[in-house]
């Protein structure tokens, strides 16, 4: 079962090709798909989430794809000791979802910890993977290194828990970045082995579908210092910030000593990142923005990005502020989502017990 480097690269190619194929077909039969996506409530959403995942979720939802949004609260404790101010973060996430256009009448929003039957899938799923498979997951290895903690049982097995997230609701499409491909692969393996080893509940359909990755396309937005966004580095622009706070953060953004603004993502990472942000907000080619600024320098670039970003986020922030004031409304959305998720998970668990001959 050992994967050779060749097998890994061909699996990546297969995943990329399949993702492109689905993306091209998606609007023809959106109702063939159920999407599961989610965030860990480890902080507040920032502009990287906005351009990277939020707008895509709204696009899928509005296309008519059945979209389920998981707030992965149990997954918070994979790489840290405590849960932090988790409740506040959960409400903040829901507010950003709603502000971005997630419609709770169309898309279900729910929490891990509220759905016991989802978590119960973990047990049979763990029987389907080996220690060696878990230990060689490159994403787990990278996250372990970042966490500066010893490997916990949960860290080692969270990709299996994540398979339960996807499979409890029989999602067949998961929007992810490339780093999550090993997890989707594991999810497919678990679905297949469940079918081989434990069989079916009824009829000729396997209990679980083979989920595909829908790979995130587009520009990766970096922090205001040109490195990966991270709260601890203070380089993040959160959606909840005010226009003034955004202006201050961008004023401090790192640039370089070359006064002429050019778009060069390889050699001028920081300047190009600001141009990318402006490009996304204005729906313009970053290169043309660079040419327009030219010798205007970093000051002019920052002024332009600040205005474009604040304008882009103005309505989002207004809506966010309004819903944040109505905690009762946010609660009602979470409760409705949790109730629905429990119904779906119970149904799946019943099928699992039937397949495993454990329905007494
Ligand atoms: N791991 C994802 C993140 O950190 C969140 C997540 C949890 C998720 N379960 C999932 C994503 C299932 C896709 C599918 O953002």
mmCIF file of C-alpha atoms and ligand atoms in Angstrom:
data_model
loop_
_atom_site.group_PDB
_atom_site.id
_atom_site.type_symbol
_atom_site.label_atom_id
_atom_site.label_comp_id
_atom_site.label_asym_id
_atom_site.label_seq_id
_atom_site.Cartn_x
_atom_site.Cartn_y
_atom_site.Cartn_z
ATOM 1 C CA UNK A 1 0.000 0.000 0.000
ATOM 2 C CA UNK A 2 3.054 2.229 0.086
ATOM 3 C CA UNK A 3 2.619 5.182 -2.243
ATOM 4 C CA UNK A 4 5.510 5.914 -4.520
ATOM 5 C CA UNK A 5 6.265 9.561 -5.344
ATOM 6 C CA UNK A 6 4.963 8.802 -8.794
ATOM 7 C CA UNK A 7 1.624 7.587 -7.433
ATOM 8 C CA UNK A 8 1.335 10.752 -5.353
ATOM 9 C CA UNK A 9 1.949 13.097 -8.250
ATOM 10 C CA UNK A 10 -0.488 11.255 -10.491
ATOM 11 C CA UNK A 11 -3.081 11.441 -7.733
ATOM 12 C CA UNK A 12 -2.539 15.218 -7.620
ATOM 13 C CA UNK A 13 -2.933 15.438 -11.389
ATOM 14 C CA UNK A 14 -6.094 13.354 -11.257
ATOM 15 C CA UNK A 15 -7.512 15.579 -8.504
ATOM 16 C CA UNK A 16 -6.701 18.772 -10.401
ATOM 17 C CA UNK A 17 -8.190 17.448 -13.650
ATOM 18 C CA UNK A 18 -11.341 16.194 -11.943
ATOM 19 C CA UNK A 19 -11.780 19.490 -10.096
ATOM 20 C CA UNK A 20 -11.537 21.444 -13.353
ATOM 21 C CA UNK A 21 -13.987 19.111 -15.017
ATOM 22 C CA UNK A 22 -16.534 19.539 -12.217
ATOM 23 C CA UNK A 23 -16.083 23.310 -12.137
ATOM 24 C CA UNK A 24 -16.869 23.481 -15.838
ATOM 25 C CA UNK A 25 -19.975 21.277 -15.490
ATOM 26 C CA UNK A 26 -21.276 22.569 -12.188
ATOM 27 C CA UNK A 27 -23.801 25.095 -13.461
ATOM 28 C CA UNK A 28 -25.364 22.531 -15.823
ATOM 29 C CA UNK A 29 -26.561 20.267 -13.038
ATOM 30 C CA UNK A 30 -25.965 21.987 -9.698
ATOM 31 C CA UNK A 31 -28.474 19.751 -7.925
ATOM 32 C CA UNK A 32 -26.206 16.726 -8.482
ATOM 33 C CA UNK A 33 -23.875 18.140 -5.878
ATOM 34 C CA UNK A 34 -23.830 18.525 -2.162
ATOM 35 C CA UNK A 35 -20.966 20.680 -0.941
ATOM 36 C CA UNK A 36 -19.485 20.497 2.542
ATOM 37 C CA UNK A 37 -17.196 23.337 3.542
ATOM 38 C CA UNK A 38 -16.098 24.659 6.870
ATOM 39 C CA UNK A 39 -13.887 26.759 9.078
ATOM 40 C CA UNK A 40 -12.260 26.169 12.402
ATOM 41 C CA UNK A 41 -13.319 28.876 14.878
ATOM 42 C CA UNK A 42 -9.743 29.711 15.853
ATOM 43 C CA UNK A 43 -10.081 33.410 15.084
ATOM 44 C CA UNK A 44 -12.033 35.898 13.027
ATOM 45 C CA UNK A 45 -12.367 35.670 9.261
ATOM 46 C CA UNK A 46 -10.091 37.917 7.220
ATOM 47 C CA UNK A 47 -9.811 39.128 3.657
ATOM 48 C CA UNK A 48 -8.011 35.916 2.666
ATOM 49 C CA UNK A 49 -11.142 33.967 3.614
ATOM 50 C CA UNK A 50 -13.328 36.540 1.907
ATOM 51 C CA UNK A 51 -11.645 36.255 -1.487
ATOM 52 C CA UNK A 52 -10.553 32.624 -1.060
ATOM 53 C CA UNK A 53 -13.615 30.828 0.252
ATOM 54 C CA UNK A 54 -16.571 33.023 1.258
ATOM 55 C CA UNK A 55 -17.367 34.412 -2.171
ATOM 56 C CA UNK A 56 -17.018 30.937 -3.673
ATOM 57 C CA UNK A 57 -19.472 29.449 -1.180
ATOM 58 C CA UNK A 58 -21.998 32.119 -2.011
ATOM 59 C CA UNK A 59 -21.460 31.471 -5.722
ATOM 60 C CA UNK A 60 -22.110 27.733 -5.246
ATOM 61 C CA UNK A 61 -25.168 28.366 -3.092
ATOM 62 C CA UNK A 62 -26.651 30.790 -5.583
ATOM 63 C CA UNK A 63 -25.963 28.397 -8.433
ATOM 64 C CA UNK A 64 -28.301 25.948 -6.714
ATOM 65 C CA UNK A 65 -25.704 23.616 -5.217
ATOM 66 C CA UNK A 66 -26.797 22.179 -1.862
ATOM 67 C CA UNK A 67 -24.280 23.886 0.421
ATOM 68 C CA UNK A 68 -23.483 22.897 4.000
ATOM 69 C CA UNK A 69 -21.211 25.045 6.148
ATOM 70 C CA UNK A 70 -19.561 23.414 9.141
ATOM 71 C CA UNK A 71 -18.119 25.379 12.028
ATOM 72 C CA UNK A 72 -15.521 22.830 13.053
ATOM 73 C CA UNK A 73 -15.352 23.530 16.779
ATOM 74 C CA UNK A 74 -14.025 20.119 17.805
ATOM 75 C CA UNK A 75 -11.213 20.565 15.313
ATOM 76 C CA UNK A 76 -9.966 23.650 17.174
ATOM 77 C CA UNK A 77 -8.310 21.431 19.778
ATOM 78 C CA UNK A 78 -6.174 19.500 17.288
ATOM 79 C CA UNK A 79 -3.221 21.868 17.488
ATOM 80 C CA UNK A 80 -3.676 23.932 20.660
ATOM 81 C CA UNK A 81 -4.279 23.422 24.321
ATOM 82 C CA UNK A 82 -7.497 25.298 24.873
ATOM 83 C CA UNK A 83 -10.468 26.459 22.871
ATOM 84 C CA UNK A 84 -9.889 30.212 23.369
ATOM 85 C CA UNK A 85 -12.848 32.616 23.280
ATOM 86 C CA UNK A 86 -14.657 30.133 21.085
ATOM 87 C CA UNK A 87 -18.235 31.252 21.532
ATOM 88 C CA UNK A 88 -17.449 34.802 20.466
ATOM 89 C CA UNK A 89 -15.586 33.452 17.439
ATOM 90 C CA UNK A 90 -18.448 31.188 16.439
ATOM 91 C CA UNK A 91 -20.896 34.099 16.426
ATOM 92 C CA UNK A 92 -18.392 36.175 14.501
ATOM 93 C CA UNK A 93 -18.116 33.442 11.855
ATOM 94 C CA UNK A 94 -21.866 33.178 11.473
ATOM 95 C CA UNK A 95 -22.138 36.963 11.141
ATOM 96 C CA UNK A 96 -19.531 36.966 8.372
ATOM 97 C CA UNK A 97 -21.270 34.098 6.573
ATOM 98 C CA UNK A 98 -24.546 35.977 6.592
ATOM 99 C CA UNK A 99 -22.931 39.275 5.648
ATOM 100 C CA UNK A 100 -21.180 37.604 2.714
ATOM 101 C CA UNK A 101 -24.499 36.280 1.404
ATOM 102 C CA UNK A 102 -24.837 32.788 2.844
ATOM 103 C CA UNK A 103 -28.596 32.392 3.050
ATOM 104 C CA UNK A 104 -29.672 30.203 5.975
ATOM 105 C CA UNK A 105 -32.820 29.235 4.059
ATOM 106 C CA UNK A 106 -30.630 27.691 1.380
ATOM 107 C CA UNK A 107 -27.455 26.697 3.203
ATOM 108 C CA UNK A 108 -27.184 24.871 6.494
ATOM 109 C CA UNK A 109 -24.748 26.173 9.114
ATOM 110 C CA UNK A 110 -23.944 23.850 12.035
ATOM 111 C CA UNK A 111 -21.366 22.886 14.663
ATOM 112 C CA UNK A 112 -19.434 19.645 15.190
ATOM 113 C CA UNK A 113 -20.066 19.480 18.895
ATOM 114 C CA UNK A 114 -23.835 19.682 18.442
ATOM 115 C CA UNK A 115 -24.066 16.539 16.313
ATOM 116 C CA UNK A 116 -23.306 13.351 18.286
ATOM 117 C CA UNK A 117 -24.122 10.996 15.394
ATOM 118 C CA UNK A 118 -21.515 12.651 13.181
ATOM 119 C CA UNK A 119 -18.854 12.063 15.802
ATOM 120 C CA UNK A 120 -19.937 8.452 16.235
ATOM 121 C CA UNK A 121 -18.886 7.704 12.669
ATOM 122 C CA UNK A 122 -15.342 8.143 13.886
ATOM 123 C CA UNK A 123 -15.331 4.684 15.450
ATOM 124 C CA UNK A 124 -16.001 2.497 12.396
ATOM 125 C CA UNK A 125 -13.959 4.889 10.255
ATOM 126 C CA UNK A 126 -10.913 4.487 12.502
ATOM 127 C CA UNK A 127 -11.101 0.754 11.917
ATOM 128 C CA UNK A 128 -10.551 1.357 8.207
ATOM 129 C CA UNK A 129 -7.200 3.145 8.320
ATOM 130 C CA UNK A 130 -3.781 2.025 9.510
ATOM 131 C CA UNK A 131 -1.362 3.795 11.797
ATOM 132 C CA UNK A 132 1.124 3.986 8.913
ATOM 133 C CA UNK A 133 -1.418 5.735 6.677
ATOM 134 C CA UNK A 134 -2.211 8.242 9.393
ATOM 135 C CA UNK A 135 1.440 8.917 10.135
ATOM 136 C CA UNK A 136 2.448 9.665 6.580
ATOM 137 C CA UNK A 137 -0.216 12.313 5.907
ATOM 138 C CA UNK A 138 1.912 15.314 4.822
ATOM 139 C CA UNK A 139 -0.635 17.898 5.985
ATOM 140 C CA UNK A 140 -0.762 16.419 9.477
ATOM 141 C CA UNK A 141 3.052 16.442 9.571
ATOM 142 C CA UNK A 142 3.180 20.112 8.565
ATOM 143 C CA UNK A 143 0.515 21.130 11.079
ATOM 144 C CA UNK A 144 2.244 19.173 13.822
ATOM 145 C CA UNK A 145 5.480 21.023 13.115
ATOM 146 C CA UNK A 146 3.657 24.375 13.251
ATOM 147 C CA UNK A 147 1.846 23.557 16.466
ATOM 148 C CA UNK A 148 4.958 23.046 18.617
ATOM 149 C CA UNK A 149 3.073 20.391 20.561
ATOM 150 C CA UNK A 150 3.601 16.627 20.702
ATOM 151 C CA UNK A 151 1.432 14.506 18.395
ATOM 152 C CA UNK A 152 -1.907 13.968 20.095
ATOM 153 C CA UNK A 153 -4.282 11.165 19.231
ATOM 154 C CA UNK A 154 -6.643 13.759 17.844
ATOM 155 C CA UNK A 155 -3.989 15.428 15.682
ATOM 156 C CA UNK A 156 -3.073 12.047 14.233
ATOM 157 C CA UNK A 157 -6.665 11.085 13.508
ATOM 158 C CA UNK A 158 -8.322 14.378 12.625
ATOM 159 C CA UNK A 159 -8.338 13.580 8.884
ATOM 160 C CA UNK A 160 -10.604 10.648 9.811
ATOM 161 C CA UNK A 161 -12.842 12.997 11.758
ATOM 162 C CA UNK A 162 -12.845 15.281 8.751
ATOM 163 C CA UNK A 163 -13.948 12.324 6.615
ATOM 164 C CA UNK A 164 -16.874 11.971 9.026
ATOM 165 C CA UNK A 165 -17.689 15.675 8.439
ATOM 166 C CA UNK A 166 -17.917 15.038 4.733
ATOM 167 C CA UNK A 167 -19.565 11.622 4.810
ATOM 168 C CA UNK A 168 -22.177 12.092 7.531
ATOM 169 C CA UNK A 169 -24.130 14.236 5.075
ATOM 170 C CA UNK A 170 -22.936 12.337 1.995
ATOM 171 C CA UNK A 171 -21.331 15.407 0.485
ATOM 172 C CA UNK A 172 -19.727 14.687 -2.874
ATOM 173 C CA UNK A 173 -17.865 17.959 -3.355
ATOM 174 C CA UNK A 174 -15.464 19.710 -0.995
ATOM 175 C CA UNK A 175 -13.946 23.119 -1.836
ATOM 176 C CA UNK A 176 -10.384 23.041 -0.536
ATOM 177 C CA UNK A 177 -6.880 24.305 -1.111
ATOM 178 C CA UNK A 178 -4.186 21.935 -2.361
ATOM 179 C CA UNK A 179 -2.967 21.279 1.179
ATOM 180 C CA UNK A 180 -6.221 19.464 1.951
ATOM 181 C CA UNK A 181 -5.950 16.950 -0.911
ATOM 182 C CA UNK A 182 -4.509 14.182 1.322
ATOM 183 C CA UNK A 183 -7.604 14.499 3.506
ATOM 184 C CA UNK A 184 -9.991 14.147 0.577
ATOM 185 C CA UNK A 185 -7.984 11.145 -0.564
ATOM 186 C CA UNK A 186 -8.369 9.586 2.883
ATOM 187 C CA UNK A 187 -12.096 10.322 2.813
ATOM 188 C CA UNK A 188 -12.396 8.440 -0.487
ATOM 189 C CA UNK A 189 -10.409 5.513 0.883
ATOM 190 C CA UNK A 190 -12.633 5.332 3.965
ATOM 191 C CA UNK A 191 -15.824 5.405 1.879
ATOM 192 C CA UNK A 192 -14.509 2.659 -0.382
ATOM 193 C CA UNK A 193 -13.236 0.439 2.419
ATOM 194 C CA UNK A 194 -16.453 0.853 4.386
ATOM 195 C CA UNK A 195 -18.270 -0.535 1.372
ATOM 196 C CA UNK A 196 -15.808 -3.400 0.895
ATOM 197 C CA UNK A 197 -15.605 -4.407 4.517
ATOM 198 C CA UNK A 198 -19.010 -3.679 6.028
ATOM 199 C CA UNK A 199 -21.258 -3.704 3.000
ATOM 200 C CA UNK A 200 -24.417 -1.791 2.263
ATOM 201 C CA UNK A 201 -27.539 -0.792 4.100
ATOM 202 C CA UNK A 202 -29.901 -1.673 1.323
ATOM 203 C CA UNK A 203 -29.956 -1.985 -2.429
ATOM 204 C CA UNK A 204 -26.996 -1.582 -4.649
ATOM 205 C CA UNK A 205 -25.691 1.805 -3.526
ATOM 206 C CA UNK A 206 -22.675 2.094 -1.232
ATOM 207 C CA UNK A 207 -23.531 3.918 2.006
ATOM 208 C CA UNK A 208 -20.991 6.659 1.280
ATOM 209 C CA UNK A 209 -20.203 8.532 -1.943
ATOM 210 C CA UNK A 210 -16.725 9.241 -3.338
ATOM 211 C CA UNK A 211 -16.193 12.911 -2.616
ATOM 212 C CA UNK A 212 -14.214 15.115 -4.972
ATOM 213 C CA UNK A 213 -12.103 18.156 -4.164
ATOM 214 C CA UNK A 214 -13.117 21.427 -5.742
ATOM 215 C CA UNK A 215 -9.774 23.160 -5.762
ATOM 216 C CA UNK A 216 -9.638 26.819 -4.849
ATOM 217 C CA UNK A 217 -8.591 28.789 -7.866
ATOM 218 C CA UNK A 218 -7.373 32.333 -7.994
ATOM 219 C CA UNK A 219 -4.818 34.437 -6.223
ATOM 220 C CA UNK A 220 -3.607 33.604 -2.769
ATOM 221 C CA UNK A 221 -3.764 36.749 -0.670
ATOM 222 C CA UNK A 222 -0.898 37.239 1.757
ATOM 223 C CA UNK A 223 -0.623 39.353 4.904
ATOM 224 C CA UNK A 224 0.337 43.023 4.906
ATOM 225 C CA UNK A 225 4.013 42.000 5.272
ATOM 226 C CA UNK A 226 3.895 39.723 2.224
ATOM 227 C CA UNK A 227 4.016 36.504 4.272
ATOM 228 C CA UNK A 228 1.293 33.965 5.052
ATOM 229 C CA UNK A 229 -1.500 35.566 7.054
ATOM 230 C CA UNK A 230 -1.323 34.835 10.724
ATOM 231 C CA UNK A 231 -2.956 36.586 13.618
ATOM 232 C CA UNK A 232 0.207 36.282 15.728
ATOM 233 C CA UNK A 233 2.199 38.185 13.099
ATOM 234 C CA UNK A 234 -0.259 41.079 13.142
ATOM 235 C CA UNK A 235 -0.404 41.060 9.329
ATOM 236 C CA UNK A 236 -4.088 40.258 8.941
ATOM 237 C CA UNK A 237 -6.975 42.462 7.819
ATOM 238 C CA UNK A 238 -10.059 41.025 9.447
ATOM 239 C CA UNK A 239 -13.509 41.521 8.004
ATOM 240 C CA UNK A 240 -14.719 42.900 11.333
ATOM 241 C CA UNK A 241 -12.209 45.787 11.259
ATOM 242 C CA UNK A 242 -13.483 49.289 10.638
ATOM 243 C CA UNK A 243 -12.482 51.306 7.586
ATOM 244 C CA UNK A 244 -10.093 53.298 9.802
ATOM 245 C CA UNK A 245 -8.461 50.190 11.218
ATOM 246 C CA UNK A 246 -8.069 48.867 7.684
ATOM 247 C CA UNK A 247 -6.434 52.128 6.593
ATOM 248 C CA UNK A 248 -4.008 51.956 9.535
ATOM 249 C CA UNK A 249 -3.119 48.325 8.804
ATOM 250 C CA UNK A 250 -2.451 49.132 5.167
ATOM 251 C CA UNK A 251 -0.419 52.214 6.039
ATOM 252 C CA UNK A 252 1.934 49.905 7.939
ATOM 253 C CA UNK A 253 2.065 47.415 5.068
ATOM 254 C CA UNK A 254 5.578 46.438 4.008
ATOM 255 C CA UNK A 255 6.733 47.614 0.568
ATOM 256 C CA UNK A 256 10.207 48.012 -0.925
ATOM 257 C CA UNK A 257 12.605 50.784 -1.845
ATOM 258 C CA UNK A 258 11.828 50.844 -5.561
ATOM 259 C CA UNK A 259 9.630 53.883 -6.082
ATOM 260 C CA UNK A 260 8.189 52.716 -9.384
ATOM 261 C CA UNK A 261 5.296 50.349 -8.841
ATOM 262 C CA UNK A 262 5.429 47.201 -10.966
ATOM 263 C CA UNK A 263 3.565 43.901 -10.768
ATOM 264 C CA UNK A 264 6.178 41.249 -10.096
ATOM 265 C CA UNK A 265 4.844 38.522 -7.748
ATOM 266 C CA UNK A 266 8.197 36.694 -7.690
ATOM 267 C CA UNK A 267 10.603 39.523 -6.919
ATOM 268 C CA UNK A 268 8.270 42.098 -5.365
ATOM 269 C CA UNK A 269 6.010 39.930 -3.230
ATOM 270 C CA UNK A 270 4.699 42.667 -0.900
ATOM 271 C CA UNK A 271 3.926 45.260 -3.563
ATOM 272 C CA UNK A 272 2.354 42.625 -5.816
ATOM 273 C CA UNK A 273 0.173 41.356 -2.971
ATOM 274 C CA UNK A 274 -1.253 44.861 -2.499
ATOM 275 C CA UNK A 275 -1.854 45.068 -6.240
ATOM 276 C CA UNK A 276 -3.601 41.682 -6.117
ATOM 277 C CA UNK A 277 -5.937 42.901 -3.372
ATOM 278 C CA UNK A 278 -6.744 46.043 -5.356
ATOM 279 C CA UNK A 279 -7.255 43.942 -8.487
ATOM 280 C CA UNK A 280 -9.731 41.641 -6.746
ATOM 281 C CA UNK A 281 -11.700 44.575 -5.313
ATOM 282 C CA UNK A 282 -11.804 46.535 -8.555
ATOM 283 C CA UNK A 283 -12.120 43.471 -10.786
ATOM 284 C CA UNK A 284 -9.095 44.682 -12.680
ATOM 285 C CA UNK A 285 -5.805 43.241 -13.846
ATOM 286 C CA UNK A 286 -3.160 44.054 -11.172
ATOM 287 C CA UNK A 287 -0.642 44.789 -13.907
ATOM 288 C CA UNK A 288 -2.736 47.640 -15.276
ATOM 289 C CA UNK A 289 -3.140 49.115 -11.795
ATOM 290 C CA UNK A 290 0.654 49.027 -11.405
ATOM 291 C CA UNK A 291 1.128 50.820 -14.717
ATOM 292 C CA UNK A 292 -1.393 53.466 -13.734
ATOM 293 C CA UNK A 293 0.421 54.190 -10.456
ATOM 294 C CA UNK A 294 3.920 53.966 -11.947
ATOM 295 C CA UNK A 295 6.119 56.533 -10.231
ATOM 296 C CA UNK A 296 3.367 57.437 -7.793
ATOM 297 C CA UNK A 297 5.093 55.058 -5.388
ATOM 298 C CA UNK A 298 3.987 53.005 -2.400
ATOM 299 C CA UNK A 299 2.012 55.892 -0.872
ATOM 300 C CA UNK A 300 -0.269 56.093 -3.874
ATOM 301 C CA UNK A 301 -0.562 52.312 -4.051
ATOM 302 C CA UNK A 302 -1.594 52.103 -0.403
ATOM 303 C CA UNK A 303 -4.148 54.876 -0.807
ATOM 304 C CA UNK A 304 -5.644 53.082 -3.785
ATOM 305 C CA UNK A 305 -5.797 49.674 -2.054
ATOM 306 C CA UNK A 306 -7.292 51.207 1.069
ATOM 307 C CA UNK A 307 -10.065 52.872 -0.836
ATOM 308 C CA UNK A 308 -10.782 49.850 -3.008
ATOM 309 C CA UNK A 309 -10.852 47.430 -0.086
ATOM 310 C CA UNK A 310 -12.962 49.622 2.162
ATOM 311 C CA UNK A 311 -15.401 50.166 -0.665
ATOM 312 C CA UNK A 312 -15.508 46.425 -1.422
ATOM 313 C CA UNK A 313 -16.200 45.577 2.230
ATOM 314 C CA UNK A 314 -18.505 48.467 3.087
ATOM 315 C CA UNK A 315 -21.784 46.632 2.625
ATOM 316 C CA UNK A 316 -20.411 43.424 4.113
ATOM 317 C CA UNK A 317 -19.358 45.327 7.212
ATOM 318 C CA UNK A 318 -22.690 47.123 7.515
ATOM 319 C CA UNK A 319 -24.580 43.843 7.332
ATOM 320 C CA UNK A 320 -22.145 42.232 9.735
ATOM 321 C CA UNK A 321 -22.652 44.967 12.292
ATOM 322 C CA UNK A 322 -26.422 44.684 12.023
ATOM 323 C CA UNK A 323 -26.532 40.909 12.545
ATOM 324 C CA UNK A 324 -23.927 40.998 15.326
ATOM 325 C CA UNK A 325 -26.319 43.176 17.304
ATOM 326 C CA UNK A 326 -28.974 40.474 17.084
ATOM 327 C CA UNK A 327 -27.501 37.537 18.998
ATOM 328 C CA UNK A 328 -30.928 35.908 19.186
ATOM 329 C CA UNK A 329 -31.074 35.773 15.399
ATOM 330 C CA UNK A 330 -27.580 34.265 15.157
ATOM 331 C CA UNK A 331 -28.538 31.692 17.776
ATOM 332 C CA UNK A 332 -31.691 30.745 15.913
ATOM 333 C CA UNK A 333 -29.702 30.099 12.748
ATOM 334 C CA UNK A 334 -27.208 27.891 14.564
ATOM 335 C CA UNK A 335 -29.989 25.971 16.299
ATOM 336 C CA UNK A 336 -31.900 25.367 13.069
ATOM 337 C CA UNK A 337 -28.712 24.196 11.334
ATOM 338 C CA UNK A 338 -27.806 21.906 14.231
ATOM 339 C CA UNK A 339 -31.280 20.361 14.217
ATOM 340 C CA UNK A 340 -31.106 19.624 10.518
ATOM 341 C CA UNK A 341 -27.556 18.289 10.766
ATOM 342 C CA UNK A 342 -28.669 15.943 13.551
ATOM 343 C CA UNK A 343 -31.510 14.600 11.420
ATOM 344 C CA UNK A 344 -29.153 13.918 8.522
ATOM 345 C CA UNK A 345 -26.487 12.372 10.759
ATOM 346 C CA UNK A 346 -28.999 10.099 12.525
ATOM 347 C CA UNK A 347 -30.228 8.847 9.168
ATOM 348 C CA UNK A 348 -26.690 8.065 8.053
ATOM 349 C CA UNK A 349 -25.825 6.399 11.335
ATOM 350 C CA UNK A 350 -28.890 4.188 10.959
ATOM 351 C CA UNK A 351 -27.603 3.092 7.562
ATOM 352 C CA UNK A 352 -24.169 2.458 9.032
ATOM 353 C CA UNK A 353 -25.659 0.264 11.767
ATOM 354 C CA UNK A 354 -27.741 -1.594 9.204
ATOM 355 C CA UNK A 355 -24.715 -2.230 6.995
ATOM 356 C CA UNK A 356 -22.735 -3.391 10.036
ATOM 357 C CA UNK A 357 -25.638 -5.571 11.226
ATOM 358 C CA UNK A 358 -25.840 -3.611 14.419
ATOM 359 C CA UNK A 359 -29.433 -2.479 14.260
ATOM 360 C CA UNK A 360 -31.152 -4.187 17.139
HETATM 361 N N1 LIG B 1 -9.772 21.816 8.215
HETATM 362 C C1 LIG B 1 -10.560 22.902 7.720
HETATM 363 C C2 LIG B 1 -9.859 24.214 8.058
HETATM 364 O O1 LIG B 1 -8.989 24.253 8.909
HETATM 365 C C3 LIG B 1 -11.959 22.938 8.318
HETATM 366 C C4 LIG B 1 -12.715 21.670 8.111
HETATM 367 C C5 LIG B 1 -13.137 20.796 9.068
HETATM 368 C C6 LIG B 1 -13.139 21.129 6.859
HETATM 369 N N2 LIG B 1 -13.765 19.755 8.522
HETATM 370 C C7 LIG B 1 -13.799 19.915 7.173
HETATM 371 C C8 LIG B 1 -13.005 21.527 5.530
HETATM 372 C C9 LIG B 1 -14.328 19.098 6.161
HETATM 373 C C10 LIG B 1 -13.529 20.702 4.531
HETATM 374 C C11 LIG B 1 -14.169 19.499 4.853
HETATM 375 O O2 LIG B 1 -10.202 25.213 7.481
#
